[in-house]
Amino acid sequence: MESNMAMNTDMYPLYIGGKRVETNKIVPVFHKYTGEQIASIAWAEQCHVEEAVSCALQTFRDSTLAPYERYEILLKASSIAEQRREELERSLCREVGKPRKDAKGELDRVINTLRLSAEEAKRISGEMVPLHATEGAENRIGFAIRVPRGVIGAITPFNYPLLLSTHKVAPAIAAGNTVVLKPAPNTPIASFQLVEILEEAGLPQGYVNIITGGAEAGEWMLDDPRIAMYTFTGSEAVGARIKERSGLRPVTLELGNNSPNIVHSDADLGKAAGALAARSFHNAGQACIAVQRIFVQKDVLQEFTNKYLAHVQQLVVGDPEDPATDVGPMISEKEAIRAEEWVHEALSEGAELLYGGKREGAMMYPTVLAKTRPEMKVNCLEVFAPVVTISPYETIEEAFTIANNSAYGLQAGLFTSDLNIAMQGARKLEYGGVIINDVSTYRNDVMPYGGIKNSGLGKEGPRYAVEEMTELRMVVLNL
């Protein structure tokens, strides 16, 4: 089917019920490496948010898409995304500043997530409830079914705009919901591309509606009681506000982290150093499970550090559209300046610079620090930049303790050849995911993904997101 979104233009109005909606305010979108303007987006007012919710609600009430149809649409969307790979990868390079190899990885995961979500559309089921186990219910039959919640309010961040929109929208469709999607205003193009792909695959207009705007648009979404559930990926502060304002409505929150990665003395140091160096600066460190804190058993600290730095020194920094580039710019010069200030603050308080520390505009070069303290910002807060600290520990128990000394709890990495230590880590590390012999950054889209403590609530991953986006309804037959 032909979309009304008209993606052959660099102007992106709001998209509500299959219609392009113009607004009074227009905001530019910039190439994150060159700084040139690459697009413009409409800026929503409250009336537009209300219109989008109304459209989503009416579409939900009128919905006739059966599970097999949702399966077919999502599966076809995955094929279309594959066919448009070159275009989508280049777009991510431009609007996010993501190196080409990272953009390829994001596209691979988008395609896989669409396929996984398609499969989940066919697996939604219920369960029998043995009412006859209690006296007086001999003639009753009970069963529970899963039903869609209704309108899902989805708010996505800048760092993985296509993938994280897919992780919210595709399971919502699989579950039978409709969506009001608010992408990050500095990386909105990917969301429009996703909806265009879904509608080309056969999704009726009105199922996904796009609102672009600032924080006030998110507030207006929270004000609307017709939104049945909120799913958000972003900062801890915004997540806490969503939880506070959502009342009794369910929320899924994927928030911050300062990911610890433990390298024990019995680990394969070459493997650990290579894996950690490769993923420490992925997407310029702008991932909530990016490697941030590396803890190394003191007997192998120097050997590991030498191996790690040897890998880091090979990383190519530069134009994200150059296939050789490993590390591109951060999302903005403002964020790069913040990261640089945190590094300078740590150095002024006694930290040692092992590598990097250089900034040019929005480009923060890979930076490695040693001799830091837990209370320094580069350790206790989410740095969200290509900045890593390396610290020693004595015993594995101490490593678990210092790794857990965090307000966050999303994912942790542990390198060891000892199965007992691996299982201790699985039990003792206070994180939603514990990755053994790989980095904290590892995420397979089929797995349950979500943190504890200040890292959020609920789980993503298509199967688990479908559970979050449906509710259990009890049915009793009195015969």
Tab-separated table of C-alpha atoms in Angstrom:
chain	number	residue	atom	x	y	z
A	1	MET	CA	0.000	0.000	0.000
A	2	GLU	CA	1.140	3.547	-0.579
A	3	SER	CA	1.751	5.626	2.525
A	4	ASN	CA	0.390	9.126	2.976
A	5	MET	CA	3.509	9.989	4.946
A	6	ALA	CA	5.349	11.113	1.803
A	7	MET	CA	8.843	10.263	2.946
A	8	ASN	CA	10.397	11.742	-0.176
A	9	THR	CA	10.503	15.080	1.600
A	10	ASP	CA	12.810	16.371	4.327
A	11	MET	CA	9.826	17.859	6.146
A	12	TYR	CA	8.142	15.560	8.683
A	13	PRO	CA	4.743	16.760	9.906
A	14	LEU	CA	2.941	14.926	12.680
A	15	TYR	CA	1.378	11.669	11.545
A	16	ILE	CA	-2.112	11.056	12.918
A	17	GLY	CA	-4.588	8.557	11.519
A	18	GLY	CA	-2.675	8.256	8.272
A	19	LYS	CA	-2.677	12.019	7.698
A	20	ARG	CA	0.137	14.532	7.710
A	21	VAL	CA	-0.680	17.231	10.249
A	22	GLU	CA	1.090	20.586	9.960
A	23	THR	CA	1.761	22.766	13.008
A	24	ASN	CA	2.708	26.389	13.588
A	25	LYS	CA	6.189	25.567	14.865
A	26	ILE	CA	8.890	23.840	12.824
A	27	VAL	CA	12.158	22.556	14.331
A	28	PRO	CA	15.306	21.546	12.399
A	29	VAL	CA	17.059	18.171	12.614
A	30	PHE	CA	20.828	18.207	12.116
A	31	HIS	CA	23.488	15.823	10.832
A	32	LYS	CA	25.350	14.938	14.026
A	33	TYR	CA	28.775	14.924	12.374
A	34	THR	CA	28.697	17.737	9.813
A	35	GLY	CA	26.159	19.927	11.604
A	36	GLU	CA	24.169	20.529	8.404
A	37	GLN	CA	20.384	20.553	8.551
A	38	ILE	CA	18.987	17.319	7.131
A	39	ALA	CA	15.276	17.631	7.943
A	40	SER	CA	12.581	19.583	9.753
A	41	ILE	CA	9.837	18.321	12.042
A	42	ALA	CA	6.527	19.721	13.180
A	43	TRP	CA	6.247	20.639	16.867
A	44	ALA	CA	3.070	19.363	18.492
A	45	GLU	CA	0.652	21.373	20.598
A	46	GLN	CA	-1.729	19.885	23.161
A	47	CYS	CA	-4.578	19.648	20.675
A	48	HIS	CA	-2.439	17.435	18.456
A	49	VAL	CA	-1.666	15.029	21.291
A	50	GLU	CA	-5.365	14.814	22.099
A	51	GLU	CA	-6.153	14.178	18.435
A	52	ALA	CA	-3.535	11.419	18.227
A	53	VAL	CA	-4.905	9.685	21.324
A	54	SER	CA	-8.468	9.994	20.006
A	55	CYS	CA	-7.435	8.436	16.719
A	56	ALA	CA	-5.541	5.612	18.433
A	57	LEU	CA	-8.466	4.900	20.748
A	58	GLN	CA	-11.015	4.844	17.940
A	59	THR	CA	-8.772	2.578	15.872
A	60	PHE	CA	-8.425	0.227	18.848
A	61	ARG	CA	-12.178	0.084	19.365
A	62	ASP	CA	-12.799	-0.543	15.678
A	63	SER	CA	-9.913	-3.000	15.332
A	64	THR	CA	-10.548	-6.156	13.343
A	65	LEU	CA	-6.965	-7.397	12.935
A	66	ALA	CA	-6.760	-11.053	13.931
A	67	PRO	CA	-3.540	-12.437	15.445
A	68	TYR	CA	-2.580	-14.167	12.192
A	69	GLU	CA	-2.967	-10.859	10.346
A	70	ARG	CA	-0.756	-9.084	12.864
A	71	TYR	CA	1.776	-11.880	12.378
A	72	GLU	CA	1.730	-11.460	8.604
A	73	ILE	CA	2.099	-7.669	8.800
A	74	LEU	CA	5.058	-7.776	11.178
A	75	LEU	CA	6.778	-10.540	9.223
A	76	LYS	CA	6.360	-8.622	5.969
A	77	ALA	CA	7.660	-5.479	7.685
A	78	SER	CA	10.866	-7.327	8.557
A	79	SER	CA	11.361	-8.166	4.877
A	80	ILE	CA	10.725	-4.576	3.812
A	81	ALA	CA	13.231	-3.315	6.387
A	82	GLU	CA	15.795	-5.718	4.935
A	83	GLN	CA	15.095	-4.420	1.431
A	84	ARG	CA	15.551	-0.820	2.618
A	85	ARG	CA	18.681	-1.581	4.631
A	86	GLU	CA	21.041	0.763	2.782
A	87	GLU	CA	18.708	3.743	3.138
A	88	LEU	CA	17.956	3.058	6.808
A	89	GLU	CA	21.595	2.554	7.762
A	90	ARG	CA	22.627	5.798	6.087
A	91	SER	CA	19.801	7.640	7.830
A	92	LEU	CA	21.005	6.389	11.228
A	93	CYS	CA	24.535	7.556	10.426
A	94	ARG	CA	23.253	11.017	9.647
A	95	GLU	CA	20.626	11.691	12.306
A	96	VAL	CA	22.326	9.842	15.195
A	97	GLY	CA	26.010	10.079	14.269
A	98	LYS	CA	26.162	6.283	14.506
A	99	PRO	CA	29.124	4.646	12.715
A	100	ARG	CA	28.123	2.567	9.714
A	101	LYS	CA	29.049	-0.726	11.378
A	102	ASP	CA	26.895	0.179	14.408
A	103	ALA	CA	24.033	1.199	12.120
A	104	LYS	CA	24.267	-2.190	10.433
A	105	GLY	CA	24.040	-3.862	13.834
A	106	GLU	CA	20.976	-1.808	14.714
A	107	LEU	CA	19.277	-2.785	11.444
A	108	ASP	CA	20.025	-6.459	12.047
A	109	ARG	CA	18.307	-6.209	15.411
A	110	VAL	CA	15.341	-4.244	14.057
A	111	ILE	CA	14.681	-6.956	11.480
A	112	ASN	CA	15.005	-9.670	14.122
A	113	THR	CA	12.727	-7.832	16.564
A	114	LEU	CA	10.019	-7.496	13.927
A	115	ARG	CA	10.237	-11.237	13.255
A	116	LEU	CA	10.182	-12.130	16.943
A	117	SER	CA	7.189	-9.860	17.500
A	118	ALA	CA	5.408	-11.485	14.575
A	119	GLU	CA	5.840	-14.892	16.186
A	120	GLU	CA	4.517	-13.624	19.513
A	121	ALA	CA	1.293	-12.480	17.851
A	122	LYS	CA	0.476	-16.173	17.314
A	123	ARG	CA	1.414	-17.260	20.831
A	124	ILE	CA	-0.907	-15.139	22.955
A	125	SER	CA	-2.896	-17.603	25.015
A	126	GLY	CA	-4.582	-18.097	28.365
A	127	GLU	CA	-4.928	-20.811	30.960
A	128	MET	CA	-7.527	-22.981	32.600
A	129	VAL	CA	-8.303	-22.153	36.238
A	130	PRO	CA	-9.382	-25.200	38.338
A	131	LEU	CA	-12.420	-23.679	40.030
A	132	HIS	CA	-13.712	-27.161	40.819
A	133	ALA	CA	-10.920	-27.493	43.355
A	134	THR	CA	-13.098	-25.551	45.799
A	135	GLU	CA	-16.430	-26.645	47.240
A	136	GLY	CA	-19.511	-25.226	45.574
A	137	ALA	CA	-17.872	-24.620	42.174
A	138	GLU	CA	-18.481	-28.055	40.703
A	139	ASN	CA	-20.585	-26.643	37.866
A	140	ARG	CA	-18.301	-23.768	37.021
A	141	ILE	CA	-15.581	-23.618	34.404
A	142	GLY	CA	-12.911	-20.956	34.672
A	143	PHE	CA	-10.249	-19.758	32.309
A	144	ALA	CA	-8.102	-16.661	31.940
A	145	ILE	CA	-7.359	-14.943	28.644
A	146	ARG	CA	-4.913	-12.218	27.718
A	147	VAL	CA	-6.469	-9.119	26.147
A	148	PRO	CA	-4.814	-5.960	24.764
A	149	ARG	CA	-4.705	-2.948	27.057
A	150	GLY	CA	-5.715	-0.332	24.487
A	151	VAL	CA	-3.698	2.773	23.621
A	152	ILE	CA	0.017	2.489	24.426
A	153	GLY	CA	1.943	5.723	24.953
A	154	ALA	CA	5.515	5.103	23.762
A	155	ILE	CA	8.376	7.550	24.324
A	156	THR	CA	11.767	6.712	22.833
A	157	PRO	CA	15.304	8.146	23.224
A	158	PHE	CA	17.856	9.327	20.684
A	159	ASN	CA	20.501	6.609	20.899
A	160	TYR	CA	18.762	3.695	19.122
A	161	PRO	CA	15.818	5.469	17.502
A	162	LEU	CA	14.840	2.732	15.066
A	163	LEU	CA	15.478	-0.271	17.307
A	164	LEU	CA	13.876	1.094	20.468
A	165	SER	CA	10.833	2.323	18.562
A	166	THR	CA	10.547	-1.186	17.132
A	167	HIS	CA	10.855	-2.739	20.598
A	168	LYS	CA	7.835	-0.715	21.712
A	169	VAL	CA	5.680	-0.561	18.603
A	170	ALA	CA	6.050	-4.115	17.248
A	171	PRO	CA	5.034	-5.941	20.475
A	172	ALA	CA	2.186	-3.456	20.944
A	173	ILE	CA	0.854	-4.353	17.496
A	174	ALA	CA	1.431	-8.066	18.113
A	175	ALA	CA	-0.663	-7.775	21.276
A	176	GLY	CA	-3.501	-5.970	19.473
A	177	ASN	CA	-2.924	-2.464	20.833
A	178	THR	CA	-2.629	0.897	19.111
A	179	VAL	CA	0.166	3.389	19.755
A	180	VAL	CA	0.902	7.067	20.196
A	181	LEU	CA	4.650	7.306	19.602
A	182	LYS	CA	6.779	10.259	20.678
A	183	PRO	CA	10.361	9.936	19.407
A	184	ALA	CA	13.278	12.009	20.642
A	185	PRO	CA	13.130	15.357	18.802
A	186	ASN	CA	16.794	15.205	17.769
A	187	THR	CA	16.439	11.756	16.121
A	188	PRO	CA	12.821	11.519	14.894
A	189	ILE	CA	13.291	10.334	11.317
A	190	ALA	CA	13.692	6.649	12.192
A	191	SER	CA	10.238	6.517	13.787
A	192	PHE	CA	8.590	7.865	10.643
A	193	GLN	CA	10.497	5.306	8.587
A	194	LEU	CA	9.334	2.491	10.871
A	195	VAL	CA	5.673	3.456	10.584
A	196	GLU	CA	5.989	3.819	6.835
A	197	ILE	CA	7.409	0.278	6.661
A	198	LEU	CA	4.611	-1.099	8.840
A	199	GLU	CA	1.915	0.533	6.734
A	200	GLU	CA	3.555	-0.672	3.532
A	201	ALA	CA	3.384	-4.144	5.101
A	202	GLY	CA	-0.369	-3.749	5.537
A	203	LEU	CA	-0.874	-2.165	8.952
A	204	PRO	CA	-4.041	-0.032	8.794
A	205	GLN	CA	-3.589	3.683	9.309
A	206	GLY	CA	-4.335	4.839	12.829
A	207	TYR	CA	-2.586	1.959	14.558
A	208	VAL	CA	0.582	4.014	15.097
A	209	ASN	CA	0.429	7.804	15.385
A	210	ILE	CA	3.536	9.976	15.675
A	211	ILE	CA	3.789	13.095	17.807
A	212	THR	CA	7.018	15.109	17.674
A	213	GLY	CA	7.752	17.734	20.262
A	214	GLY	CA	9.519	18.504	23.490
A	215	ALA	CA	9.012	17.540	27.107
A	216	GLU	CA	5.633	19.272	27.158
A	217	ALA	CA	4.305	16.789	24.583
A	218	GLY	CA	5.251	13.989	26.944
A	219	GLU	CA	3.456	15.783	29.767
A	220	TRP	CA	0.312	16.085	27.649
A	221	MET	CA	0.482	12.357	26.990
A	222	LEU	CA	0.638	11.757	30.741
A	223	ASP	CA	-2.351	14.061	31.221
A	224	ASP	CA	-4.545	11.924	28.975
A	225	PRO	CA	-6.351	9.174	30.927
A	226	ARG	CA	-7.266	7.407	27.683
A	227	ILE	CA	-3.697	6.121	27.369
A	228	ALA	CA	-3.805	2.712	29.048
A	229	MET	CA	-0.058	2.140	29.472
A	230	TYR	CA	3.230	3.989	29.078
A	231	THR	CA	6.477	2.508	27.839
A	232	PHE	CA	9.534	4.738	28.122
A	233	THR	CA	13.267	4.476	27.553
A	234	GLY	CA	15.379	7.375	28.744
A	235	SER	CA	16.680	9.163	31.793
A	236	GLU	CA	16.067	8.218	35.392
A	237	ALA	CA	14.581	11.642	36.171
A	238	VAL	CA	11.984	11.487	33.402
A	239	GLY	CA	11.185	7.868	34.216
A	240	ALA	CA	10.514	8.758	37.843
A	241	ARG	CA	8.170	11.531	36.733
A	242	ILE	CA	6.275	9.179	34.433
A	243	LYS	CA	5.848	6.697	37.271
A	244	GLU	CA	4.665	9.459	39.594
A	245	ARG	CA	2.149	10.877	37.126
A	246	SER	CA	0.831	7.685	35.577
A	247	GLY	CA	-1.203	6.859	38.663
A	248	LEU	CA	-2.528	3.300	38.665
A	249	ARG	CA	-1.785	2.780	34.976
A	250	PRO	CA	1.019	0.298	34.216
A	251	VAL	CA	4.399	1.520	33.017
A	252	THR	CA	7.515	-0.067	31.566
A	253	LEU	CA	10.600	2.017	32.269
A	254	GLU	CA	14.051	1.333	30.822
A	255	LEU	CA	16.329	3.862	32.501
A	256	GLY	CA	19.983	4.435	33.322
A	257	ASN	CA	22.932	2.306	34.391
A	258	ASN	CA	26.647	2.582	35.147
A	259	SER	CA	27.440	-0.916	33.973
A	260	PRO	CA	30.097	-2.839	35.904
A	261	ASN	CA	32.280	-5.425	34.181
A	262	ILE	CA	34.392	-7.711	36.353
A	263	VAL	CA	37.552	-9.392	35.035
A	264	HIS	CA	38.740	-12.110	37.418
A	265	SER	CA	42.296	-13.411	37.459
A	266	ASP	CA	41.288	-16.773	35.947
A	267	ALA	CA	39.639	-15.179	32.909
A	268	ASP	CA	40.958	-15.291	29.363
A	269	LEU	CA	42.470	-11.810	29.522
A	270	GLY	CA	42.942	-11.464	25.785
A	271	LYS	CA	39.311	-12.308	25.126
A	272	ALA	CA	38.114	-10.030	27.913
A	273	ALA	CA	40.279	-7.105	26.796
A	274	GLY	CA	39.192	-7.427	23.171
A	275	ALA	CA	35.507	-7.711	23.977
A	276	LEU	CA	35.533	-4.836	26.454
A	277	ALA	CA	37.520	-2.534	24.166
A	278	ALA	CA	35.213	-3.273	21.237
A	279	ARG	CA	32.069	-2.499	23.223
A	280	SER	CA	33.252	0.217	25.616
A	281	PHE	CA	32.879	2.916	22.980
A	282	HIS	CA	30.079	1.447	20.873
A	283	ASN	CA	27.692	4.232	19.812
A	284	ALA	CA	30.094	6.684	21.490
A	285	GLY	CA	29.220	5.122	24.849
A	286	GLN	CA	25.618	6.294	24.497
A	287	ALA	CA	23.875	3.106	25.580
A	288	CYS	CA	22.345	2.354	28.950
A	289	ILE	CA	24.280	-0.933	29.098
A	290	ALA	CA	27.544	0.511	27.756
A	291	VAL	CA	30.714	-0.566	29.539
A	292	GLN	CA	31.475	2.122	32.124
A	293	ARG	CA	33.172	0.585	35.181
A	294	ILE	CA	35.770	-2.171	34.706
A	295	PHE	CA	36.952	-3.991	37.830
A	296	VAL	CA	40.063	-6.180	37.458
A	297	GLN	CA	41.582	-8.559	40.015
A	298	LYS	CA	44.763	-6.793	41.128
A	299	ASP	CA	47.133	-9.672	40.232
A	300	VAL	CA	46.310	-9.247	36.534
A	301	LEU	CA	45.504	-5.523	36.520
A	302	GLN	CA	48.563	-4.375	34.588
A	303	GLU	CA	48.459	-7.227	32.085
A	304	PHE	CA	44.783	-6.664	31.379
A	305	THR	CA	45.181	-2.881	31.144
A	306	ASN	CA	47.997	-3.209	28.611
A	307	LYS	CA	45.956	-5.574	26.454
A	308	TYR	CA	42.862	-3.403	26.744
A	309	LEU	CA	44.654	-0.174	25.807
A	310	ALA	CA	46.312	-1.899	22.845
A	311	HIS	CA	42.840	-2.583	21.455
A	312	VAL	CA	41.506	0.886	22.286
A	313	GLN	CA	44.402	2.539	20.462
A	314	GLN	CA	43.336	0.795	17.258
A	315	LEU	CA	39.863	2.360	17.251
A	316	VAL	CA	39.164	4.760	14.380
A	317	VAL	CA	37.416	8.002	15.337
A	318	GLY	CA	35.702	10.117	12.704
A	319	ASP	CA	32.974	10.380	10.084
A	320	PRO	CA	30.204	7.879	10.903
A	321	GLU	CA	29.510	7.342	7.199
A	322	ASP	CA	33.066	6.072	6.669
A	323	PRO	CA	32.914	2.250	6.927
A	324	ALA	CA	36.262	2.249	8.770
A	325	THR	CA	34.994	4.424	11.641
A	326	ASP	CA	34.542	2.787	15.052
A	327	VAL	CA	33.597	5.840	17.126
A	328	GLY	CA	31.509	8.737	15.865
A	329	PRO	CA	30.242	11.936	17.496
A	330	MET	CA	28.030	12.174	20.529
A	331	ILE	CA	24.479	13.366	20.045
A	332	SER	CA	25.453	17.019	20.605
A	333	GLU	CA	28.378	19.233	21.504
A	334	LYS	CA	26.590	20.063	24.762
A	335	GLU	CA	26.679	16.417	25.819
A	336	ALA	CA	30.314	16.057	24.760
A	337	ILE	CA	31.224	19.116	26.837
A	338	ARG	CA	29.450	17.588	29.842
A	339	ALA	CA	31.431	14.358	29.457
A	340	GLU	CA	34.669	16.310	29.109
A	341	GLU	CA	33.863	18.264	32.277
A	342	TRP	CA	33.266	15.047	34.215
A	343	VAL	CA	36.642	13.742	33.046
A	344	HIS	CA	38.418	16.970	34.024
A	345	GLU	CA	36.676	16.917	37.398
A	346	ALA	CA	37.885	13.357	38.019
A	347	LEU	CA	41.431	14.283	37.008
A	348	SER	CA	41.402	17.284	39.330
A	349	GLU	CA	40.383	14.953	42.162
A	350	GLY	CA	43.261	12.529	41.610
A	351	ALA	CA	42.259	10.251	38.739
A	352	GLU	CA	44.866	9.188	36.189
A	353	LEU	CA	44.325	9.549	32.448
A	354	LEU	CA	45.410	6.354	30.700
A	355	TYR	CA	44.139	7.282	27.266
A	356	GLY	CA	42.171	9.961	25.420
A	357	GLY	CA	40.547	12.869	27.209
A	358	LYS	CA	40.324	14.850	23.981
A	359	ARG	CA	37.214	16.558	22.598
A	360	GLU	CA	36.547	18.285	19.258
A	361	GLY	CA	33.040	19.709	19.022
A	362	ALA	CA	30.592	16.848	19.550
A	363	MET	CA	33.392	14.317	19.124
A	364	MET	CA	34.553	12.931	22.470
A	365	TYR	CA	37.507	10.639	21.924
A	366	PRO	CA	37.668	7.267	23.724
A	367	THR	CA	38.839	7.990	27.253
A	368	VAL	CA	40.169	5.575	29.881
A	369	LEU	CA	40.705	6.584	33.514
A	370	ALA	CA	42.378	4.857	36.460
A	371	LYS	CA	42.734	5.646	40.178
A	372	THR	CA	39.175	6.921	40.376
A	373	ARG	CA	36.969	6.783	43.459
A	374	PRO	CA	33.400	5.450	43.702
A	375	GLU	CA	31.917	8.859	44.456
A	376	MET	CA	33.305	10.495	41.287
A	377	LYS	CA	30.661	11.268	38.650
A	378	VAL	CA	32.433	9.051	36.116
A	379	ASN	CA	31.663	6.133	38.436
A	380	CYS	CA	28.524	6.840	40.444
A	381	LEU	CA	26.433	8.414	37.662
A	382	GLU	CA	25.632	7.237	34.161
A	383	VAL	CA	28.316	8.882	32.037
A	384	PHE	CA	26.605	8.083	28.692
A	385	ALA	CA	29.777	8.911	26.793
A	386	PRO	CA	32.928	7.117	25.590
A	387	VAL	CA	34.492	7.212	29.056
A	388	VAL	CA	35.595	4.110	30.992
A	389	THR	CA	37.225	3.637	34.393
A	390	ILE	CA	39.477	0.715	35.401
A	391	SER	CA	39.817	-0.189	39.087
A	392	PRO	CA	41.450	-3.088	40.973
A	393	TYR	CA	39.934	-5.442	43.537
A	394	GLU	CA	41.307	-8.111	45.871
A	395	THR	CA	38.680	-10.870	46.118
A	396	ILE	CA	35.671	-11.772	44.025
A	397	GLU	CA	33.430	-10.995	46.998
A	398	GLU	CA	34.857	-7.465	47.033
A	399	ALA	CA	34.209	-7.174	43.288
A	400	PHE	CA	30.562	-8.107	43.760
A	401	THR	CA	30.245	-5.601	46.593
A	402	ILE	CA	31.705	-2.656	44.680
A	403	ALA	CA	29.758	-3.558	41.537
A	404	ASN	CA	26.557	-3.523	43.595
A	405	ASN	CA	27.484	-0.171	45.142
A	406	SER	CA	25.275	1.636	42.665
A	407	ALA	CA	21.845	3.187	42.461
A	408	TYR	CA	21.412	1.302	39.196
A	409	GLY	CA	20.868	-2.331	38.294
A	410	LEU	CA	20.400	-2.983	34.587
A	411	GLN	CA	23.168	-5.324	33.377
A	412	ALA	CA	26.623	-6.443	34.504
A	413	GLY	CA	29.428	-8.409	32.855
A	414	LEU	CA	31.650	-11.031	34.508
A	415	PHE	CA	34.697	-12.709	32.945
A	416	THR	CA	35.876	-15.922	34.631
A	417	SER	CA	36.760	-19.529	33.781
A	418	ASP	CA	35.381	-20.790	37.099
A	419	LEU	CA	31.782	-21.994	36.895
A	420	ASN	CA	31.335	-21.561	40.644
A	421	ILE	CA	32.332	-17.891	40.414
A	422	ALA	CA	30.045	-17.459	37.416
A	423	MET	CA	27.091	-18.835	39.367
A	424	GLN	CA	27.992	-16.730	42.403
A	425	GLY	CA	27.850	-13.691	40.148
A	426	ALA	CA	24.478	-14.750	38.774
A	427	ARG	CA	23.122	-14.913	42.323
A	428	LYS	CA	24.929	-12.027	43.992
A	429	LEU	CA	25.134	-9.296	41.351
A	430	GLU	CA	22.098	-7.056	41.824
A	431	TYR	CA	21.275	-6.525	38.169
A	432	GLY	CA	18.451	-7.426	35.818
A	433	GLY	CA	20.947	-9.220	33.569
A	434	VAL	CA	24.283	-10.875	34.384
A	435	ILE	CA	26.391	-11.628	31.306
A	436	ILE	CA	29.094	-14.268	31.835
A	437	ASN	CA	32.246	-14.080	29.694
A	438	ASP	CA	30.887	-11.214	27.666
A	439	VAL	CA	30.310	-7.523	28.240
A	440	SER	CA	27.392	-5.797	29.944
A	441	THR	CA	26.463	-4.396	26.533
A	442	TYR	CA	25.301	-7.779	25.246
A	443	ARG	CA	21.610	-7.890	24.428
A	444	ASN	CA	19.827	-10.533	22.414
A	445	ASP	CA	16.420	-9.205	21.470
A	446	VAL	CA	14.674	-12.435	22.427
A	447	MET	CA	15.682	-12.197	26.083
A	448	PRO	CA	13.898	-10.385	28.938
A	449	TYR	CA	15.553	-6.996	29.258
A	450	GLY	CA	15.031	-4.630	32.144
A	451	GLY	CA	16.614	-3.469	35.352
A	452	ILE	CA	16.054	-3.125	39.059
A	453	LYS	CA	16.642	-0.258	41.503
A	454	ASN	CA	16.826	3.060	39.618
A	455	SER	CA	17.261	1.303	36.281
A	456	GLY	CA	13.545	0.865	35.815
A	457	LEU	CA	10.474	-1.342	35.931
A	458	GLY	CA	9.163	-4.122	33.721
A	459	LYS	CA	10.747	-6.064	30.898
A	460	GLU	CA	11.219	-5.634	27.170
A	461	GLY	CA	11.917	-8.279	24.548
A	462	PRO	CA	8.921	-9.177	22.358
A	463	ARG	CA	7.570	-12.054	24.459
A	464	TYR	CA	7.878	-10.120	27.695
A	465	ALA	CA	6.670	-6.838	26.221
A	466	VAL	CA	3.533	-8.570	24.935
A	467	GLU	CA	2.880	-9.772	28.487
A	468	GLU	CA	3.322	-6.215	29.770
A	469	MET	CA	1.035	-4.842	27.051
A	470	THR	CA	-1.811	-7.276	27.709
A	471	GLU	CA	-3.847	-7.919	30.829
A	472	LEU	CA	-5.185	-11.147	32.261
A	473	ARG	CA	-8.975	-11.367	32.152
A	474	MET	CA	-10.829	-14.022	34.139
A	475	VAL	CA	-13.844	-15.732	32.565
A	476	VAL	CA	-16.219	-17.935	34.600
A	477	LEU	CA	-18.957	-20.097	33.082
A	478	ASN	CA	-21.740	-21.211	35.433
A	479	LEU	CA	-23.279	-24.249	33.762
